[in-house]
Amino acid sequence: MLRGALAALLSIEPDIEVLGSFSDGEQALQAVGKHRPEVLITDIEMPKMSGLELTARVKELYPGTHVLILTTFARPGYLRRALEAGACAYLLKDRPSEELADAVRSASRGARIVDPQLASQIWSTEKDPLTDRERLILRRAGDGETTAELAHSLRLTEGTVRNYLSEAISKLHASSRHEAARIARDKGWL
Amino acid sequence: MLRGALAALLSIEPDIEVLGSFSDGEQALQAVGKHRPEVLITDIEMPKMSGLELTARVKELYPGTHVLILTTFARPGYLRRALEAGACAYLLKDRPSEELADAVRSASRGARIVDPQLASQIWSTEKDPLTDRERLILRRAGDGETTAELAHSLRLTEGTVRNYLSEAISKLHASSRHEAARIARDKGWL
DNA sequence: ATATCACCATGACACCTGTCATGCATTTTA
DNA sequence: TAAAATGCATGACAGGTGTCATGGTGATAT
């Protein structure tokens, strides 16, 4: 519904033309190839292809298209990865809808726009305290792999696996592996 | 942003006037008292006062105002409770935004509109298999109360508490107390 | 060279969780 | 009335989870 509403609002602006609106990353990528828009607006968490992957693919195949990320998630990790992938703007969904049209205009000129609150966080970004082993195990544990599966596939004792997780939990000030995985993902460390 | 965008779209319709737009239930309730709109559009999960409570208060204080629920959650439990609270329409956010204006018009005439997919589910609603004790304990466990806290405050053994949770888990085909609580909430049993 | 440090790995321990078998009331059914 | 079913309560048990103390390796600094 948001997508439809924004498309309707933007197409009212005299200097903006809406070329299409799609519900997943693959369709969007295809449409970008076909219409070569000046600006692509995309969310991050989407079916089929994430907005981050979509951004990378678009910048690789059609570098003329500027990508504007519009998402709910105020995560420094997402922001950093979005910029690395070549996005030129990062807007949050809790901002008033009037900002969008201006953001689109700025994006079409290639200007960088980043939510100021978030922009400050990205530089104050503490660096990943996790060790390689810890990061690997935390990621896979966060994906639902069980202690036993991890131990077996890495040829470790279950105790060892639990120990890495314990270390990660402590370093991230979490209280369970799941919370630790969530925190690490938020910061873009996984 | 969605709220702003929808307000903008609705105010374009010649026969619809937007009287206000608020970010939490309390403000909305106050504004309804002041403007006495024909229709109130509200989400369910909101800060300060949930949309369900807001609906009940509005129907009690200003029964002339028709309430239209607009939410992400396709939960039969929410739908049932919304209708019980006096809502006259229940719309999902994943529908195209064009439907909203028509829904508002229907609502202003007092017509019942319910997402058809959801409407069918509400009658096929299996009834709550939980016993009083199980329901109470599952609710509080779902709110984060620990086994020990529950046992102490109910003057039960920890084993007993765990046993009720085990029963609930099995009846709801869940695999942990948290999942069980989530399922029960979805169905409106808590 | 050796002392220190970071990383990897292990097992013992305590705690928490869910399951099960059991017992006892109270209500419903035959 | 007797039998069965339902709900409440308990403790024993197995398995999972996080913490800790410990030891080994290799790289770096003194």
Short mmCIF file of N, CA, C and O in Angstrom, two decimals, chain B residues 22-80:
data_model
loop_
_atom_site.label_atom_id
_atom_site.label_comp_id
_atom_site.label_asym_id
_atom_site.label_seq_id
_atom_site.Cartn_x
_atom_site.Cartn_y
_atom_site.Cartn_z
N PHE B 22 -2.49 11.75 13.29
CA PHE B 22 -1.77 11.72 14.56
C PHE B 22 -0.96 10.44 14.72
O PHE B 22 -1.29 9.42 14.12
N SER B 23 0.04 10.52 15.57
CA SER B 23 0.97 9.40 15.63
C SER B 23 0.69 8.45 16.79
O SER B 23 1.34 7.43 16.92
N ASP B 24 -0.25 8.76 17.66
CA ASP B 24 -0.60 7.77 18.68
C ASP B 24 -2.08 7.84 19.03
O ASP B 24 -2.78 8.78 18.68
N GLY B 25 -2.52 6.82 19.74
CA GLY B 25 -3.93 6.65 20.04
C GLY B 25 -4.51 7.77 20.88
O GLY B 25 -5.64 8.21 20.65
N GLU B 26 -3.76 8.25 21.85
CA GLU B 26 -4.30 9.28 22.73
C GLU B 26 -4.61 10.56 21.97
O GLU B 26 -5.68 11.15 22.13
N GLN B 27 -3.65 10.98 21.16
CA GLN B 27 -3.88 12.19 20.37
C GLN B 27 -5.09 12.02 19.46
O GLN B 27 -5.91 12.93 19.31
N ALA B 28 -5.19 10.82 18.87
CA ALA B 28 -6.30 10.56 17.95
C ALA B 28 -7.63 10.68 18.69
O ALA B 28 -8.57 11.30 18.20
N LEU B 29 -7.69 10.08 19.89
CA LEU B 29 -8.94 10.10 20.65
C LEU B 29 -9.36 11.54 20.94
O LEU B 29 -10.52 11.92 20.78
N GLN B 30 -8.40 12.33 21.35
CA GLN B 30 -8.67 13.73 21.66
C GLN B 30 -9.21 14.46 20.42
O GLN B 30 -10.20 15.20 20.49
N ALA B 31 -8.55 14.20 19.29
CA ALA B 31 -8.94 14.88 18.06
C ALA B 31 -10.34 14.44 17.61
O ALA B 31 -11.10 15.25 17.07
N VAL B 32 -10.68 13.18 17.84
CA VAL B 32 -12.01 12.71 17.47
C VAL B 32 -13.05 13.48 18.28
O VAL B 32 -14.08 13.90 17.76
N GLY B 33 -12.75 13.69 19.56
CA GLY B 33 -13.67 14.44 20.40
C GLY B 33 -13.85 15.86 19.89
O GLY B 33 -14.95 16.43 19.97
N LYS B 34 -12.82 16.42 19.35
CA LYS B 34 -12.87 17.82 18.92
C LYS B 34 -13.56 17.98 17.56
O LYS B 34 -14.39 18.85 17.39
N HIS B 35 -13.21 17.09 16.62
CA HIS B 35 -13.73 17.27 15.26
C HIS B 35 -14.94 16.41 14.92
O HIS B 35 -15.60 16.66 13.93
N ARG B 36 -15.20 15.39 15.71
CA ARG B 36 -16.29 14.47 15.40
C ARG B 36 -16.35 14.08 13.93
O ARG B 36 -17.33 14.39 13.24
N PRO B 37 -15.32 13.39 13.45
CA PRO B 37 -15.31 13.03 12.03
C PRO B 37 -16.33 11.93 11.75
O PRO B 37 -16.77 11.23 12.66
N GLU B 38 -16.70 11.80 10.48
CA GLU B 38 -17.57 10.68 10.11
C GLU B 38 -16.81 9.37 10.20
O GLU B 38 -17.35 8.34 10.56
N VAL B 39 -15.53 9.43 9.83
CA VAL B 39 -14.72 8.21 9.80
C VAL B 39 -13.38 8.43 10.48
O VAL B 39 -12.75 9.47 10.31
N LEU B 40 -12.97 7.42 11.27
CA LEU B 40 -11.62 7.42 11.85
C LEU B 40 -10.87 6.23 11.27
O LEU B 40 -11.34 5.09 11.33
N ILE B 41 -9.68 6.51 10.71
CA ILE B 41 -8.83 5.43 10.22
C ILE B 41 -7.73 5.21 11.23
O ILE B 41 -7.04 6.15 11.60
N THR B 42 -7.58 3.96 11.69
CA THR B 42 -6.53 3.73 12.69
C THR B 42 -5.82 2.39 12.49
O THR B 42 -6.42 1.42 12.01
N ASP B 43 -4.57 2.38 12.86
CA ASP B 43 -3.79 1.15 12.89
C ASP B 43 -4.11 0.43 14.20
O ASP B 43 -4.85 0.95 15.04
N ILE B 44 -3.55 -0.76 14.40
CA ILE B 44 -3.77 -1.44 15.68
C ILE B 44 -2.59 -1.24 16.62
O ILE B 44 -2.75 -0.71 17.72
N GLU B 45 -1.41 -1.63 16.17
CA GLU B 45 -0.26 -1.48 17.06
C GLU B 45 0.28 -0.06 16.98
O GLU B 45 0.87 0.34 15.99
N MET B 46 0.06 0.68 18.04
CA MET B 46 0.45 2.09 18.10
C MET B 46 0.98 2.39 19.49
O MET B 46 0.66 1.69 20.44
N PRO B 47 1.75 3.48 19.63
CA PRO B 47 2.21 3.87 20.96
C PRO B 47 1.04 4.40 21.80
O PRO B 47 0.02 4.78 21.25
N LYS B 48 1.21 4.39 23.08
CA LYS B 48 0.26 4.98 24.04
C LYS B 48 -1.06 4.22 24.17
O LYS B 48 -1.42 3.79 25.24
N MET B 49 -1.80 4.10 23.04
CA MET B 49 -3.08 3.41 23.13
C MET B 49 -3.27 2.60 21.87
O MET B 49 -3.15 3.13 20.77
N SER B 50 -3.56 1.30 22.02
CA SER B 50 -3.69 0.44 20.84
C SER B 50 -4.95 0.82 20.06
O SER B 50 -5.89 1.40 20.60
N GLY B 51 -4.96 0.47 18.80
CA GLY B 51 -6.10 0.78 17.96
C GLY B 51 -7.37 0.10 18.43
O GLY B 51 -8.47 0.63 18.24
N LEU B 52 -7.23 -1.05 19.06
CA LEU B 52 -8.41 -1.76 19.55
C LEU B 52 -9.03 -0.99 20.71
O LEU B 52 -10.24 -0.79 20.78
N GLU B 53 -8.18 -0.53 21.62
CA GLU B 53 -8.69 0.24 22.74
C GLU B 53 -9.28 1.55 22.24
O GLU B 53 -10.35 1.97 22.68
N LEU B 54 -8.57 2.19 21.31
CA LEU B 54 -9.05 3.44 20.74
C LEU B 54 -10.44 3.26 20.15
O LEU B 54 -11.36 4.07 20.37
N THR B 55 -10.61 2.16 19.38
CA THR B 55 -11.91 1.88 18.78
C THR B 55 -13.00 1.80 19.84
O THR B 55 -14.07 2.43 19.73
N ALA B 56 -12.73 1.04 20.89
CA ALA B 56 -13.72 0.87 21.95
C ALA B 56 -14.08 2.23 22.57
O ALA B 56 -15.27 2.54 22.76
N ARG B 57 -13.06 3.03 22.87
CA ARG B 57 -13.32 4.34 23.50
C ARG B 57 -14.12 5.25 22.59
O ARG B 57 -15.04 5.96 23.03
N VAL B 58 -13.78 5.23 21.30
CA VAL B 58 -14.48 6.10 20.35
C VAL B 58 -15.95 5.69 20.24
O VAL B 58 -16.85 6.54 20.28
N LYS B 59 -16.18 4.37 20.12
CA LYS B 59 -17.57 3.93 19.97
C LYS B 59 -18.38 4.23 21.23
O LYS B 59 -19.58 4.49 21.16
N GLU B 60 -17.70 4.24 22.36
CA GLU B 60 -18.39 4.50 23.62
C GLU B 60 -18.72 5.99 23.75
O GLU B 60 -19.85 6.37 24.08
N LEU B 61 -17.74 6.85 23.43
CA LEU B 61 -17.91 8.28 23.64
C LEU B 61 -18.58 8.99 22.47
O LEU B 61 -19.38 9.90 22.65
N TYR B 62 -18.21 8.57 21.24
CA TYR B 62 -18.73 9.25 20.06
C TYR B 62 -19.22 8.23 19.05
O TYR B 62 -18.60 8.00 18.01
N PRO B 63 -20.35 7.59 19.33
CA PRO B 63 -20.78 6.46 18.50
C PRO B 63 -21.07 6.87 17.06
O PRO B 63 -21.18 6.01 16.18
N GLY B 64 -21.16 8.18 16.79
CA GLY B 64 -21.42 8.62 15.41
C GLY B 64 -20.23 8.40 14.49
O GLY B 64 -20.40 8.34 13.27
N THR B 65 -19.05 8.27 15.05
CA THR B 65 -17.85 8.10 14.23
C THR B 65 -17.64 6.63 13.85
O THR B 65 -17.59 5.77 14.73
N HIS B 66 -17.54 6.36 12.54
CA HIS B 66 -17.28 5.00 12.11
C HIS B 66 -15.78 4.73 12.13
O HIS B 66 -15.00 5.57 11.69
N VAL B 67 -15.40 3.57 12.60
CA VAL B 67 -13.97 3.27 12.72
C VAL B 67 -13.53 2.28 11.64
O VAL B 67 -14.13 1.22 11.47
N LEU B 68 -12.46 2.65 10.94
CA LEU B 68 -11.89 1.80 9.91
C LEU B 68 -10.50 1.39 10.37
O LEU B 68 -9.64 2.24 10.58
N ILE B 69 -10.28 0.11 10.54
CA ILE B 69 -8.97 -0.38 10.97
C ILE B 69 -8.11 -0.63 9.73
O ILE B 69 -8.54 -1.31 8.80
N LEU B 70 -6.92 -0.08 9.74
CA LEU B 70 -6.00 -0.27 8.62
C LEU B 70 -4.68 -0.76 9.19
O LEU B 70 -3.98 0.00 9.86
N THR B 71 -4.37 -2.01 8.96
CA THR B 71 -3.23 -2.59 9.67
C THR B 71 -2.49 -3.61 8.82
O THR B 71 -3.01 -4.07 7.80
N THR B 72 -1.30 -3.96 9.24
CA THR B 72 -0.50 -4.96 8.54
C THR B 72 -0.93 -6.38 8.90
O THR B 72 -0.65 -7.32 8.18
N PHE B 73 -1.57 -6.52 10.05
CA PHE B 73 -1.72 -7.85 10.63
C PHE B 73 -2.98 -8.58 10.19
O PHE B 73 -4.09 -8.16 10.49
N ALA B 74 -2.78 -9.68 9.48
CA ALA B 74 -3.91 -10.48 9.02
C ALA B 74 -4.22 -11.55 10.05
O ALA B 74 -4.20 -12.73 9.77
N ARG B 75 -4.48 -11.11 11.28
CA ARG B 75 -4.75 -12.07 12.34
C ARG B 75 -6.23 -12.14 12.63
O ARG B 75 -6.84 -11.14 12.99
N PRO B 76 -6.79 -13.35 12.54
CA PRO B 76 -8.20 -13.51 12.87
C PRO B 76 -8.51 -12.95 14.25
O PRO B 76 -9.58 -12.37 14.47
N GLY B 77 -7.58 -13.12 15.19
CA GLY B 77 -7.82 -12.64 16.55
C GLY B 77 -7.99 -11.13 16.59
O GLY B 77 -8.90 -10.62 17.26
N TYR B 78 -7.14 -10.43 15.88
CA TYR B 78 -7.27 -8.98 15.82
C TYR B 78 -8.60 -8.58 15.19
O TYR B 78 -9.30 -7.69 15.67
N LEU B 79 -8.92 -9.26 14.08
CA LEU B 79 -10.17 -8.94 13.38
C LEU B 79 -11.36 -9.12 14.31
O LEU B 79 -12.21 -8.24 14.43
N ARG B 80 -11.37 -10.26 15.00
CA ARG B 80 -12.51 -10.54 15.87
C ARG B 80 -12.63 -9.46 16.96
O ARG B 80 -13.70 -8.91 17.21
#
